[in-house]
Amino acid sequence: MRSLVGPVPEPAERACSALRRCPRATLDPGTTTTMAPAPVALVHQVPGTSHLNLVIPTADATAIGSGGVRARLEVVDEILGGAAQGRRRRFAVVEGRVDQLSTGAQRHTATHIARDLPDSALLGVGSDSTLVRLRAERILLTDDDGVTDIAPDDLATSGPDPFTDLEGHWLDHLNDPRCQVVPRIALRVCRCLPAVRPLLVGIDRAGVDIELVDRENRVRRARLPFAEACTCVTELGTQLRLLAGGSRYPQDRAALRP
């Protein structure tokens, strides 16, 4: 994975994180086939490539012939964990050709995926669900920065944020009313705390996203970058503590642990 440049992870990394979380996704074949839009239970990026393994219902996969079909994967990246659970933050679209693997190859691939991304959706592969492969040709990411066209090579050489799988647990912990870390961080962007408690709505290796409600009940988000990019949970705890006005070395090492 390429090193961090600037206070916000690059678009390819944000797209990889959205695809890995995959809270809500659909595979839409368009009008070129009789296949109906299919719900996607899991997205896994093949390491070192822009190819994506998708788990869809077997009933929806029957329309994919031996030559494959062109399709469009749409992923709505929602906040997982905390009081902001379910709110949308970005939208990723991947267009390309979908191929269906043999039953043996599906189960073999599912075993390898489970080592990196354990998920109950893999248990039904080969029976109730089917593992298909999407060869990405075009990737679009829509978020607060607008619409970004990502080259397949950039997706292949990037990867998800290292805290993608843990983000929901951190948001649950830090947005708990008993935790005072988020209000202290919010004082960096407002002189006095609003009546509505601020929410942490995003955590990555480069910084945090915080949501505030002003006196006119308008919701606004602010980005607070870390002083240093994080590579492990210990470093993340340190940077969060520094944003909250604390010291680099805590007296209680469990204070920021989710």
PDB file of N, CA and C in Angstrom, residues 181-222:
ATOM      1  N   VAL A 181     -14.252  11.697  25.237  1.00  0.00           N
ATOM      2  CA  VAL A 181     -13.228  11.968  24.238  1.00  0.00           C
ATOM      3  C   VAL A 181     -13.774  12.811  23.089  1.00  0.00           C
ATOM      4  N   VAL A 182     -14.948  12.452  22.557  1.00  0.00           N
ATOM      5  CA  VAL A 182     -15.504  13.172  21.402  1.00  0.00           C
ATOM      6  C   VAL A 182     -15.824  14.630  21.733  1.00  0.00           C
ATOM      7  N   PRO A 183     -16.484  14.941  22.873  1.00  0.00           N
ATOM      8  CA  PRO A 183     -16.700  16.356  23.201  1.00  0.00           C
ATOM      9  C   PRO A 183     -15.401  17.150  23.286  1.00  0.00           C
ATOM     10  N   ARG A 184     -14.345  16.543  23.797  1.00  0.00           N
ATOM     11  CA  ARG A 184     -13.061  17.248  23.885  1.00  0.00           C
ATOM     12  C   ARG A 184     -12.476  17.487  22.495  1.00  0.00           C
ATOM     13  N   ILE A 185     -12.629  16.502  21.611  1.00  0.00           N
ATOM     14  CA  ILE A 185     -12.155  16.692  20.235  1.00  0.00           C
ATOM     15  C   ILE A 185     -12.959  17.794  19.553  1.00  0.00           C
ATOM     16  N   ALA A 186     -14.279  17.845  19.831  1.00  0.00           N
ATOM     17  CA  ALA A 186     -15.154  18.835  19.193  1.00  0.00           C
ATOM     18  C   ALA A 186     -14.746  20.268  19.542  1.00  0.00           C
ATOM     19  N   LEU A 187     -14.138  20.463  20.707  1.00  0.00           N
ATOM     20  CA  LEU A 187     -13.710  21.806  21.108  1.00  0.00           C
ATOM     21  C   LEU A 187     -12.618  22.352  20.204  1.00  0.00           C
ATOM     22  N   ARG A 188     -12.045  21.525  19.366  1.00  0.00           N
ATOM     23  CA  ARG A 188     -11.055  21.992  18.404  1.00  0.00           C
ATOM     24  C   ARG A 188     -11.697  22.722  17.231  1.00  0.00           C
ATOM     25  N   VAL A 189     -12.996  22.478  17.002  1.00  0.00           N
ATOM     26  CA  VAL A 189     -13.673  23.115  15.872  1.00  0.00           C
ATOM     27  C   VAL A 189     -14.787  24.061  16.308  1.00  0.00           C
ATOM     28  N   CYS A 190     -15.100  24.116  17.592  1.00  0.00           N
ATOM     29  CA  CYS A 190     -16.107  25.058  18.095  1.00  0.00           C
ATOM     30  C   CYS A 190     -15.705  25.520  19.492  1.00  0.00           C
ATOM     31  N   ARG A 191     -15.998  26.773  19.814  1.00  0.00           N
ATOM     32  CA  ARG A 191     -15.563  27.336  21.090  1.00  0.00           C
ATOM     33  C   ARG A 191     -16.313  26.753  22.270  1.00  0.00           C
ATOM     34  N   CYS A 192     -17.592  26.460  22.056  1.00  0.00           N
ATOM     35  CA  CYS A 192     -18.389  25.855  23.124  1.00  0.00           C
ATOM     36  C   CYS A 192     -19.212  24.721  22.527  1.00  0.00           C
ATOM     37  N   LEU A 193     -19.475  23.717  23.317  1.00  0.00           N
ATOM     38  CA  LEU A 193     -20.181  22.546  22.812  1.00  0.00           C
ATOM     39  C   LEU A 193     -21.647  22.864  22.543  1.00  0.00           C
ATOM     40  N   PRO A 194     -22.196  22.367  21.418  1.00  0.00           N
ATOM     41  CA  PRO A 194     -23.621  22.579  21.127  1.00  0.00           C
ATOM     42  C   PRO A 194     -24.492  21.750  22.058  1.00  0.00           C
ATOM     43  N   ALA A 195     -25.807  22.050  22.022  1.00  0.00           N
ATOM     44  CA  ALA A 195     -26.733  21.322  22.889  1.00  0.00           C
ATOM     45  C   ALA A 195     -26.796  19.843  22.507  1.00  0.00           C
ATOM     46  N   VAL A 196     -26.698  19.573  21.209  1.00  0.00           N
ATOM     47  CA  VAL A 196     -26.711  18.192  20.733  1.00  0.00           C
ATOM     48  C   VAL A 196     -25.286  17.650  20.801  1.00  0.00           C
ATOM     49  N   ARG A 197     -25.119  16.492  21.417  1.00  0.00           N
ATOM     50  CA  ARG A 197     -23.792  15.916  21.571  1.00  0.00           C
ATOM     51  C   ARG A 197     -23.130  15.671  20.215  1.00  0.00           C
ATOM     52  N   PRO A 198     -21.884  16.101  20.008  1.00  0.00           N
ATOM     53  CA  PRO A 198     -21.165  15.827  18.758  1.00  0.00           C
ATOM     54  C   PRO A 198     -20.985  14.319  18.571  1.00  0.00           C
ATOM     55  N   LEU A 199     -20.905  13.918  17.306  1.00  0.00           N
ATOM     56  CA  LEU A 199     -20.733  12.499  16.988  1.00  0.00           C
ATOM     57  C   LEU A 199     -19.481  12.299  16.163  1.00  0.00           C
ATOM     58  N   LEU A 200     -18.773  11.240  16.451  1.00  0.00           N
ATOM     59  CA  LEU A 200     -17.676  10.816  15.606  1.00  0.00           C
ATOM     60  C   LEU A 200     -18.279   9.921  14.532  1.00  0.00           C
ATOM     61  N   VAL A 201     -18.097  10.270  13.262  1.00  0.00           N
ATOM     62  CA  VAL A 201     -18.748   9.522  12.176  1.00  0.00           C
ATOM     63  C   VAL A 201     -17.744   8.840  11.250  1.00  0.00           C
ATOM     64  N   GLY A 202     -16.462   8.963  11.558  1.00  0.00           N
ATOM     65  CA  GLY A 202     -15.467   8.296  10.737  1.00  0.00           C
ATOM     66  C   GLY A 202     -14.105   8.297  11.407  1.00  0.00           C
ATOM     67  N   ILE A 203     -13.417   7.164  11.305  1.00  0.00           N
ATOM     68  CA  ILE A 203     -12.044   7.035  11.820  1.00  0.00           C
ATOM     69  C   ILE A 203     -11.221   6.286  10.784  1.00  0.00           C
ATOM     70  N   ASP A 204     -10.073   6.841  10.437  1.00  0.00           N
ATOM     71  CA  ASP A 204      -9.131   6.129   9.575  1.00  0.00           C
ATOM     72  C   ASP A 204      -7.726   6.451  10.042  1.00  0.00           C
ATOM     73  N   ARG A 205      -6.750   5.944   9.336  1.00  0.00           N
ATOM     74  CA  ARG A 205      -5.368   6.095   9.790  1.00  0.00           C
ATOM     75  C   ARG A 205      -4.862   7.524   9.711  1.00  0.00           C
ATOM     76  N   ALA A 206      -5.576   8.388   8.984  1.00  0.00           N
ATOM     77  CA  ALA A 206      -5.119   9.766   8.800  1.00  0.00           C
ATOM     78  C   ALA A 206      -5.824  10.771   9.699  1.00  0.00           C
ATOM     79  N   GLY A 207      -6.974  10.420  10.251  1.00  0.00           N
ATOM     80  CA  GLY A 207      -7.704  11.375  11.074  1.00  0.00           C
ATOM     81  C   GLY A 207      -9.119  10.909  11.362  1.00  0.00           C
ATOM     82  N   VAL A 208      -9.954  11.846  11.819  1.00  0.00           N
ATOM     83  CA  VAL A 208     -11.336  11.526  12.176  1.00  0.00           C
ATOM     84  C   VAL A 208     -12.282  12.522  11.519  1.00  0.00           C
ATOM     85  N   ASP A 209     -13.532  12.113  11.365  1.00  0.00           N
ATOM     86  CA  ASP A 209     -14.608  12.979  10.894  1.00  0.00           C
ATOM     87  C   ASP A 209     -15.604  13.138  12.031  1.00  0.00           C
ATOM     88  N   ILE A 210     -15.936  14.376  12.357  1.00  0.00           N
ATOM     89  CA  ILE A 210     -16.845  14.653  13.456  1.00  0.00           C
ATOM     90  C   ILE A 210     -18.051  15.430  12.936  1.00  0.00           C
ATOM     91  N   GLU A 211     -19.215  15.134  13.480  1.00  0.00           N
ATOM     92  CA  GLU A 211     -20.464  15.767  13.052  1.00  0.00           C
ATOM     93  C   GLU A 211     -21.000  16.635  14.180  1.00  0.00           C
ATOM     94  N   LEU A 212     -21.345  17.885  13.829  1.00  0.00           N
ATOM     95  CA  LEU A 212     -21.832  18.847  14.815  1.00  0.00           C
ATOM     96  C   LEU A 212     -23.166  19.418  14.365  1.00  0.00           C
ATOM     97  N   VAL A 213     -24.025  19.760  15.323  1.00  0.00           N
ATOM     98  CA  VAL A 213     -25.305  20.422  15.060  1.00  0.00           C
ATOM     99  C   VAL A 213     -25.223  21.814  15.673  1.00  0.00           C
ATOM    100  N   ASP A 214     -25.329  22.865  14.828  1.00  0.00           N
ATOM    101  CA  ASP A 214     -25.192  24.229  15.351  1.00  0.00           C
ATOM    102  C   ASP A 214     -26.504  24.724  15.959  1.00  0.00           C
ATOM    103  N   ARG A 215     -26.522  25.976  16.376  1.00  0.00           N
ATOM    104  CA  ARG A 215     -27.700  26.531  17.057  1.00  0.00           C
ATOM    105  C   ARG A 215     -28.908  26.638  16.149  1.00  0.00           C
ATOM    106  N   GLU A 216     -28.669  26.667  14.833  1.00  0.00           N
ATOM    107  CA  GLU A 216     -29.786  26.716  13.866  1.00  0.00           C
ATOM    108  C   GLU A 216     -30.190  25.311  13.419  1.00  0.00           C
ATOM    109  N   ASN A 217     -29.720  24.300  14.153  1.00  0.00           N
ATOM    110  CA  ASN A 217     -30.014  22.893  13.850  1.00  0.00           C
ATOM    111  C   ASN A 217     -29.484  22.453  12.489  1.00  0.00           C
ATOM    112  N   ARG A 218     -28.437  23.104  12.034  1.00  0.00           N
ATOM    113  CA  ARG A 218     -27.797  22.684  10.795  1.00  0.00           C
ATOM    114  C   ARG A 218     -26.672  21.709  11.127  1.00  0.00           C
ATOM    115  N   VAL A 219     -26.629  20.622  10.367  1.00  0.00           N
ATOM    116  CA  VAL A 219     -25.612  19.594  10.599  1.00  0.00           C
ATOM    117  C   VAL A 219     -24.405  19.880   9.715  1.00  0.00           C
ATOM    118  N   ARG A 220     -23.235  19.867  10.300  1.00  0.00           N
ATOM    119  CA  ARG A 220     -22.018  20.059   9.525  1.00  0.00           C
ATOM    120  C   ARG A 220     -20.955  19.073  10.002  1.00  0.00           C
ATOM    121  N   ARG A 221     -20.083  18.704   9.092  1.00  0.00           N
ATOM    122  CA  ARG A 221     -19.012  17.772   9.417  1.00  0.00           C
ATOM    123  C   ARG A 221     -17.662  18.458   9.281  1.00  0.00           C
ATOM    124  N   ALA A 222     -16.758  18.065  10.129  1.00  0.00           N
ATOM    125  CA  ALA A 222     -15.407  18.620  10.103  1.00  0.00           C
ATOM    126  C   ALA A 222     -14.401  17.484  10.089  1.00  0.00           C
TER     127      ALA A 222
END
